C-alpha positions as semicolon CSV with decimal commas, in nm:
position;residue;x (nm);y (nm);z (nm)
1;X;15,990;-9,083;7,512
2;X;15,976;-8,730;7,662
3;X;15,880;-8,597;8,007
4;X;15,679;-8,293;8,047
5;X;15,646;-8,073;8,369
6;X;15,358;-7,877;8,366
7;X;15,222;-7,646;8,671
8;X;14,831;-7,668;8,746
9;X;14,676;-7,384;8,984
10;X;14,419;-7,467;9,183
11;X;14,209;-7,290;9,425
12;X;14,141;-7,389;9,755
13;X;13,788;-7,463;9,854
14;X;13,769;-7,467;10,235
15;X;13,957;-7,157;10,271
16;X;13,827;-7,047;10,596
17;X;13,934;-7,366;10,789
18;X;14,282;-7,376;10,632
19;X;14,394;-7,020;10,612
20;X;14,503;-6,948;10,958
21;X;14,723;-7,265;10,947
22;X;14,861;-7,162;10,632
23;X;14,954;-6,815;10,722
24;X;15,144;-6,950;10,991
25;X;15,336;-7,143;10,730
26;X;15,365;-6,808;10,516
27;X;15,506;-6,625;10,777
28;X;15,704;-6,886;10,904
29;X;15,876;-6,926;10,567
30;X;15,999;-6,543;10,588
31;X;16,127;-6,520;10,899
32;X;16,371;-6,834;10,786
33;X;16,434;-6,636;10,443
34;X;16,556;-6,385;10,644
35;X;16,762;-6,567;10,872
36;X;16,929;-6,755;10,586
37;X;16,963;-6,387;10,425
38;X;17,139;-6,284;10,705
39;X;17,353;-6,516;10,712
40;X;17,481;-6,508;10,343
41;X;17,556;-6,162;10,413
42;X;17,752;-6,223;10,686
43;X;17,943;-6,465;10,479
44;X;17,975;-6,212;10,235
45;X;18,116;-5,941;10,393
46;X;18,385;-6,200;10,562
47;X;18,504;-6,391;10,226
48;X;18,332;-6,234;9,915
49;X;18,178;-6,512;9,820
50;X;17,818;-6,634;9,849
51;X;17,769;-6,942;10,033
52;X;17,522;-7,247;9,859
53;X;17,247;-7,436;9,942
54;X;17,447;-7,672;10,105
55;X;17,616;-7,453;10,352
56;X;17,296;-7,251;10,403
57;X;17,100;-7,605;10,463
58;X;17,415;-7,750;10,733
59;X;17,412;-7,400;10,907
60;X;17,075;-7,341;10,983
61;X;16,935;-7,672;10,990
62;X;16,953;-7,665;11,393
63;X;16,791;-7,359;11,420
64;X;16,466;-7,280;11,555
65;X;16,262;-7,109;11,256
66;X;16,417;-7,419;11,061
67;X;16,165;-7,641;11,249
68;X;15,884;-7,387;11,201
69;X;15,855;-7,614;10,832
70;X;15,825;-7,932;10,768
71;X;16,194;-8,009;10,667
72;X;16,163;-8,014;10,319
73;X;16,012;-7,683;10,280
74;X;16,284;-7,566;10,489
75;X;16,529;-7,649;10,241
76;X;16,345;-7,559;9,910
77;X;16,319;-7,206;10,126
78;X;16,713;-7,193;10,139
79;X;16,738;-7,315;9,807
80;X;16,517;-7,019;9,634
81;X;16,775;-6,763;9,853
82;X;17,088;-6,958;9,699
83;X;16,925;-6,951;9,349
84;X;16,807;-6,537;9,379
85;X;17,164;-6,528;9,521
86;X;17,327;-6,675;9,226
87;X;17,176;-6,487;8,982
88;X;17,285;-6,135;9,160
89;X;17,577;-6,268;9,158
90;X;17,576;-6,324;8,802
91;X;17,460;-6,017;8,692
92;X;17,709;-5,828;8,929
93;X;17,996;-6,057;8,754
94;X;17,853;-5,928;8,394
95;X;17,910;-5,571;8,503
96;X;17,551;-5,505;8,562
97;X;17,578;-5,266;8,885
98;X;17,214;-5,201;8,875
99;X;17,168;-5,549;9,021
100;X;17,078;-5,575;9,357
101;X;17,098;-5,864;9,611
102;X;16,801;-6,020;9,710
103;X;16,608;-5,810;10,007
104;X;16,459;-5,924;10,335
105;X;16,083;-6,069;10,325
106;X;15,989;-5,811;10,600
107;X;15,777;-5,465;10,543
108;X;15,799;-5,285;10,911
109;X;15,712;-5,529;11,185
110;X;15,559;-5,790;10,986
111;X;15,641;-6,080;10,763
112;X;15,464;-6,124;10,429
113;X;15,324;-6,460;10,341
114;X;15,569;-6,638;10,143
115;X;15,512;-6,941;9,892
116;X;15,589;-7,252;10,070
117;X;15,710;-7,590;9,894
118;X;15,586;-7,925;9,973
119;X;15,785;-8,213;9,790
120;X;15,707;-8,598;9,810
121;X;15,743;-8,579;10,198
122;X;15,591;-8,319;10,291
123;X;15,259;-8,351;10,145
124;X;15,015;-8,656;10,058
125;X;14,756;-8,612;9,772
126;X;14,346;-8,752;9,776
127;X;14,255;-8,755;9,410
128;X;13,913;-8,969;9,491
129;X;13,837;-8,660;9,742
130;X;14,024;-8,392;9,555
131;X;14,241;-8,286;9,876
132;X;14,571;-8,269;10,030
133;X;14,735;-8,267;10,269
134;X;15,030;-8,026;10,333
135;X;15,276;-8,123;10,656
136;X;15,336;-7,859;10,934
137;X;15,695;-7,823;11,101
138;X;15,761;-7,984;11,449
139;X;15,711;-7,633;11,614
140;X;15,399;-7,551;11,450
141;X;15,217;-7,906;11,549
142;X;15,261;-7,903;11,924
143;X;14,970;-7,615;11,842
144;X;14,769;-7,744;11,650
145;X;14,732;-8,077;11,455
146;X;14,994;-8,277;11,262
147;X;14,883;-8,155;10,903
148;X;14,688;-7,892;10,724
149;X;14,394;-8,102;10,482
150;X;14,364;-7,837;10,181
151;X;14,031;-7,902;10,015
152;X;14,073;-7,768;9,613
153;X;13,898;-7,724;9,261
154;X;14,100;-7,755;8,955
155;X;14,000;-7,628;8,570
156;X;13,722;-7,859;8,434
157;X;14,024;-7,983;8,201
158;X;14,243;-8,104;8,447
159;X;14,230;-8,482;8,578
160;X;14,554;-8,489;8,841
161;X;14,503;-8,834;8,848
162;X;14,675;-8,825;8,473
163;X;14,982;-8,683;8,652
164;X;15,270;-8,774;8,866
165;X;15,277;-8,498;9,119
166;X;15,643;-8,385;9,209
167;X;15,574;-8,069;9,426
168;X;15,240;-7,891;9,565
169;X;15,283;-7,532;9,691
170;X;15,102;-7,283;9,900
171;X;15,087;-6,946;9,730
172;X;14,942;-6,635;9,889
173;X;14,736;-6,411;9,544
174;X;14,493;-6,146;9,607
175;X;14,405;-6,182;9,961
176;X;14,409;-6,581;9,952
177;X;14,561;-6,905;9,949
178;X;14,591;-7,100;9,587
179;X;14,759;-7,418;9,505
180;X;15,035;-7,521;9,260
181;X;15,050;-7,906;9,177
182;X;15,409;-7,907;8,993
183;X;15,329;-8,271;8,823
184;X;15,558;-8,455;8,545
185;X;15,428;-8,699;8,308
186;X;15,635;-8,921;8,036
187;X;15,477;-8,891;7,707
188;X;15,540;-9,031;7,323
189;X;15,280;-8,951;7,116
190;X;15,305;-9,022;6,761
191;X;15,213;-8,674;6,493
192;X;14,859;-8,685;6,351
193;X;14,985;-8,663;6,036
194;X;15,261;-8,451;5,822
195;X;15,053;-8,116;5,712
196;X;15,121;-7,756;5,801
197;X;14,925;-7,514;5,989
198;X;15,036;-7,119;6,039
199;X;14,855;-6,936;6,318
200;X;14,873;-6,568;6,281
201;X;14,766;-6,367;6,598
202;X;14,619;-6,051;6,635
203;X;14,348;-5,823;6,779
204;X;14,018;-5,834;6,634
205;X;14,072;-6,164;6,544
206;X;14,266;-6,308;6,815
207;X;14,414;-6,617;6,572
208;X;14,353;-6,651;6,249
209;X;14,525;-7,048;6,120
210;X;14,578;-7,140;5,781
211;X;14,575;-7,491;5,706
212;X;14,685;-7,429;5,300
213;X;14,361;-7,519;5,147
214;X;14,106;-7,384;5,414
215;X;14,115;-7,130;5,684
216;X;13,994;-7,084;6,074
217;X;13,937;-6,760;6,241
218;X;13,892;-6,705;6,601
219;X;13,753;-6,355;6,653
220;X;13,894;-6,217;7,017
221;X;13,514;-6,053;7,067
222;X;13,478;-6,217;7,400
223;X;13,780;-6,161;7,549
224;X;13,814;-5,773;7,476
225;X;13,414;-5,728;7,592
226;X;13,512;-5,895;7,935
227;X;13,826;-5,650;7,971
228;X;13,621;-5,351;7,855
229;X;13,351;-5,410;8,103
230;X;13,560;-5,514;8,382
231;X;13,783;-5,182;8,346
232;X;13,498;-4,984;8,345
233;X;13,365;-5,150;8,666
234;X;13,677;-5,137;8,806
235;X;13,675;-4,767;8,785
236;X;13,340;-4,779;8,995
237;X;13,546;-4,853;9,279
238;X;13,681;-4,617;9,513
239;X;13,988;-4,802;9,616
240;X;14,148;-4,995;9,368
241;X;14,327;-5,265;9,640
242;X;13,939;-5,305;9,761
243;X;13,777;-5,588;9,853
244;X;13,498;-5,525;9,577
245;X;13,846;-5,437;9,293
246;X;14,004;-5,738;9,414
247;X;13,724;-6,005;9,346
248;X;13,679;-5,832;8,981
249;X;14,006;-5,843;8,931
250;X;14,001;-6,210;8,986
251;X;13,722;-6,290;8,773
252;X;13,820;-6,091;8,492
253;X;14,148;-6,305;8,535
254;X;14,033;-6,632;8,546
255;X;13,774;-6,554;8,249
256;X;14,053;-6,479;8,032
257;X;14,232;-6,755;8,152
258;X;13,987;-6,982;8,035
259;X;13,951;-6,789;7,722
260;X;14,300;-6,875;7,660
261;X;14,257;-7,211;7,696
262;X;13,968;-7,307;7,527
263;X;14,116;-7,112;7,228
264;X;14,424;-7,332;7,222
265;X;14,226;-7,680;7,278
266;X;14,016;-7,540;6,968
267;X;14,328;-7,534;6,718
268;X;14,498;-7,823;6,895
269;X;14,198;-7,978;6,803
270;X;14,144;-7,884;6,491
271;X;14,472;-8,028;6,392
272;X;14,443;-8,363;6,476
273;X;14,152;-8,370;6,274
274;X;14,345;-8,233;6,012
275;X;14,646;-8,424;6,026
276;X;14,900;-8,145;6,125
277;X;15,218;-8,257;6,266
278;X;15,376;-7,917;6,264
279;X;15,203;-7,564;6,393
280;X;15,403;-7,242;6,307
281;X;15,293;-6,914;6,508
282;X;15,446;-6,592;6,426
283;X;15,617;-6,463;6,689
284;X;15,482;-6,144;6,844
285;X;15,764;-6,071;7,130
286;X;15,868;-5,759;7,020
287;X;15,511;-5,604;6,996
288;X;15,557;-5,420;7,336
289;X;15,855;-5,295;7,252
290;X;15,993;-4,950;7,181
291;X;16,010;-4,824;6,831
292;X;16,311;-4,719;6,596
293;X;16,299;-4,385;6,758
294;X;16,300;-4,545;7,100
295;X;15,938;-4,402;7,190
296;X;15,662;-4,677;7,317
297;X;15,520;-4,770;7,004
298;X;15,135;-4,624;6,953
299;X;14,858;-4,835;6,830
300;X;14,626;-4,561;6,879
301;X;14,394;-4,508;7,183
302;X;14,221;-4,806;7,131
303;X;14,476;-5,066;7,001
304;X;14,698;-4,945;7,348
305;X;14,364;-5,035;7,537
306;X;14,362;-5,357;7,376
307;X;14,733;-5,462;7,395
308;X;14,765;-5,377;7,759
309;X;14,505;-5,694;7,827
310;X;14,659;-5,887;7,529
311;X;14,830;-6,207;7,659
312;X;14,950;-6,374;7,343
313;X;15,272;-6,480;7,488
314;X;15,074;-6,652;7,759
315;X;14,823;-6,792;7,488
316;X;15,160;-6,920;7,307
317;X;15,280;-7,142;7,616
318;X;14,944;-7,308;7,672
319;X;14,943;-7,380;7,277
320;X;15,268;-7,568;7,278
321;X;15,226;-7,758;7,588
322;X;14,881;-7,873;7,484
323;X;15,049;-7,975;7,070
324;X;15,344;-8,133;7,219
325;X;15,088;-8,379;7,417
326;X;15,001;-8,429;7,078
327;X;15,279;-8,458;6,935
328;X;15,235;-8,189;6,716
329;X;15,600;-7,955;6,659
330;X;15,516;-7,603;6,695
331;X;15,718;-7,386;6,547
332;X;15,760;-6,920;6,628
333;X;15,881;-6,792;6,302
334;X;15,913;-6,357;6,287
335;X;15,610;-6,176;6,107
336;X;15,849;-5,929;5,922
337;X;15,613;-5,810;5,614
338;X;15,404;-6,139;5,690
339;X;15,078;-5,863;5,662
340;X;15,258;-5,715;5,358
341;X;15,354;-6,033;5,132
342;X;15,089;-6,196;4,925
343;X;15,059;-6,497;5,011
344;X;14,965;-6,640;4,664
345;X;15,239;-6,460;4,437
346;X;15,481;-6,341;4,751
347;X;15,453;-6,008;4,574
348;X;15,525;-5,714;4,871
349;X;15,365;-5,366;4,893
350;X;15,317;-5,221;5,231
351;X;14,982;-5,047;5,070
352;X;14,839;-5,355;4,958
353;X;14,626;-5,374;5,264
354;X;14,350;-5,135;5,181
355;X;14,157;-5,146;5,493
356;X;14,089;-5,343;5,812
357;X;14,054;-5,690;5,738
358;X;14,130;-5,679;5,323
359;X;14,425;-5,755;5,150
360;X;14,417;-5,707;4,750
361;X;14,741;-5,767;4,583
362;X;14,762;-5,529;4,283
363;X;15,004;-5,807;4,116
364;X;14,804;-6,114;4,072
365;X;14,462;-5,962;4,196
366;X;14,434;-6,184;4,472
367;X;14,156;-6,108;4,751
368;X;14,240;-6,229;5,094
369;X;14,129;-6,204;5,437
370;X;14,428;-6,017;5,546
371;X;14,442;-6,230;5,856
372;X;14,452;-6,544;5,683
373;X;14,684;-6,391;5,430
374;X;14,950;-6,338;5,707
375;X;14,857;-6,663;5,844
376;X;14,949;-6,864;5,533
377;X;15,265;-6,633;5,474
378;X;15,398;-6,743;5,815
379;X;15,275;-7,099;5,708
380;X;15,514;-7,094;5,404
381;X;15,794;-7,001;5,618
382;X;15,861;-7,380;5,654
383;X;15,748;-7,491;5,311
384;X;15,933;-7,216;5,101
385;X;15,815;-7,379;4,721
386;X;15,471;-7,280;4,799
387;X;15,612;-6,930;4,746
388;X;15,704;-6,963;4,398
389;X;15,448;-7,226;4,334
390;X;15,128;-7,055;4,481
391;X;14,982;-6,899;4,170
392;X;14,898;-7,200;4,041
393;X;14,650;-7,305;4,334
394;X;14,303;-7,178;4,371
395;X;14,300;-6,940;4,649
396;X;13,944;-6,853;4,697
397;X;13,954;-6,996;5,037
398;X;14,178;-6,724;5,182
399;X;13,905;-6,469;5,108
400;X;13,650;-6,705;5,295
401;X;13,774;-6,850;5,619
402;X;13,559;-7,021;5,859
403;X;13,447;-6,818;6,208
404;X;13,464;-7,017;6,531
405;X;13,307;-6,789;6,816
406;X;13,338;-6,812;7,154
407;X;13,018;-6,963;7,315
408;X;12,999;-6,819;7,669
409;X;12,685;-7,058;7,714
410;X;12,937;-7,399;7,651
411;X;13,270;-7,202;7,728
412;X;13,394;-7,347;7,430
413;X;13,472;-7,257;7,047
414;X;13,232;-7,297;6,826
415;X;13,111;-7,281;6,411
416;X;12,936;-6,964;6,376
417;X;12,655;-7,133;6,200
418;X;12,600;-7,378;6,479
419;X;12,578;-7,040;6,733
420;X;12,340;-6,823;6,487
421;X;12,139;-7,197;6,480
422;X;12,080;-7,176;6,857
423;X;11,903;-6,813;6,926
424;X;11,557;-6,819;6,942
């Protein structure tokens, strides 16, 4: 048995009627930051040391902005100051003296809108109505009434009623409230099966998965049209923090977003049906970073285009939260000479890729997608005999994957054929 915590974002649907309550909760969570900020420097300066939850909680508890919350968001307040304490503290201790404490919520005369926690107290959830509703301190509801009912749409995907809900929070994005339902749920799900998928990730292609036999690729079309034509609309603005830059910003946002996900429901998918119990993805962290020379590494004009909008570390997380409900392992392995390696003979030649999107090994005159040739290299990571053993298997298939699009119509991955099938 396991226990998974996962973090759904919601927005909130009768924003209008809500929002001035909740900016009085926003604001009132601040002011108390500060106060409890205050105080740990105080306690600071006096005994060098930083004082805990627990003293911040017993100190402040009788104090006026204290009650501005319900009491429960009061304390997971203090607690977020103790923790961004802490980990000053820590990195002051490690002889990092760039570190600085944490700062006061406050920019001139006014208080930004901070994120404020509601745990199994402080809130009380409608699934048949898809609502909640958040409780206000004991200041705050001699104003106004008792509780703040938060109307809110989730992703198609998401069924709360699956989940137990541990925390909900108010968070202030882009000029409005959203939701977070923090929600836990105890899972044991058995592996479809015992096969091996690799997932390489790139660009054009935005995964390309190798199953050892037959091949998928997912061709990132969609999502690099969307940030091309939202850039260039974008640019149309004359303020970028305008109201017109903000609302494409947050479609362009939550169209990726769902790009993401359908993408990793797709191979999730496709892995049950093929009996995978373990998915190994190459591991792209270091993309981003600086090169031997210690210079930003250059993809060219357009690859920097397209990296700056590429979220394959975010794509990772939503792929191994969605296997592990299936109980499917996955696996990051490093893509050192994963693009150079032939997958078939493991022979290496940094030239063998001869252009975008072919690989021909000069050793055993293989032809490969080059895609799916990295994808089945970082396959055989875990199942090292298929590296000596390869030869001997026919390998036509890596030259002739299978294309699943991205159907805007369905929002959903689809067989090329069945997409071509469909246009008049």
């Amino acid at each position: 048995m396991s226990r998974t915590v996962r973090t759904f974002e919601a927005t909130i649907t009768n924003q209008q009627q809500v929002r001035d309550d909740l900016d009085q909760l926003g604001w009132a969570a601040s002011k108390l930051w500060n106060i409890g900020r205050y105080y740990a420097q105080e306690q600071w300066d006096e005994t060098g040391e930083i004082p805990d939850d627990g003293e911040l909680k017993a100190e402040l508890k009788s104090h006026e902005r204290y009650t501005d919350l319900h009491s429960q968001s009061s304390q997971r307040v203090l607690e977020e100051l103790a923790e961004a304490f802490n980990g000053w503290f820590g990195k002051r201790r490690n002889g990092d003296d760039r570190a600085r404490p944490p700062g006061y919520r406050k920019n001139g005369d006014a208080h930004p809108r901070s994120t404020v926690s509601f745990k199994a107290a402080g809130f009380k959830h409608d699934a048949q109505f898809t609502r909640v509703r958040l409780s206000k301190g004991r200041n705050l509801k001699e104003h106004r009434s008792d509780f703040i009912l938060c109307e809110y749409q989730t992703r198609p995907d998401v069924d709360l009623i699956e989940w137990d809900i541990q925390q909900v929070r108010a968070v202030y994005k882009r000029d409005e409230w959203r939701l977070q339902f923090v929600c836990r749920i105890t899972i044991d799900p058995e592996p479809p099966g015992d096969e091996v998928a690799g997932v390489d990730l790139g660009i054009c292609n935005f995964a390309a998965v190798s199953f050892g036999g037959e091949s998928v690729l997912y061709p990132g079309g969609a999502l690099k049209e969307d940030e091309y034509y939202f850039t260039k609309k974008k640019a149309k603005c004359n303020d970028s923090s305008s109201r017109e830059a903000t609302r494409l910003d947050r479609k362009r946002t939550g169209r990726r977003t769902h790009f993401l996900h359908a993408l990793s429901n797709a191979i999730v998918e496709e892995c049950v049906e093929r009996g995978v119990g373990t998915l190994v993805v190459g591991d792209l962290g270091g993309i981003r970073e600086d090169d031997e020379n210690g210079e930003p590494r250059n993809w060219g004009d357009q690859g920097n285009l397209d990296l700056h909008g590429w979220a394959f570390d975010r794509f990772t997380t939503l792929l191994d939260y969605k296997a592990e409900a299936e109980g499917i392992d996955v696996e990051l392995v490093s893509e050192r000479d994963t693009s150079k390696s032939c997958s078939a003979c493991s022979h290496t030649d940094k030239n063998q890729r001869v252009e975008r999107g072919l690989y021909v090994c000069e050793e055993c005159d293989t032809v490969a997608n080059a895609d799916v040739n990295g994808a089945e290299n970082i396959r055989q990571k875990v199942l090292p005999s298929l590296a000596t053993d390869g030869g001997d298997r026919d390998n036509g298939w890596l030259a002739q994957p299978a294309v699943h699009l991205f159907d805007r119509s369905e929002g959903c991955f689809t067989p090329q054929e069945q997409i071509v099938n469909r246009e008049p």
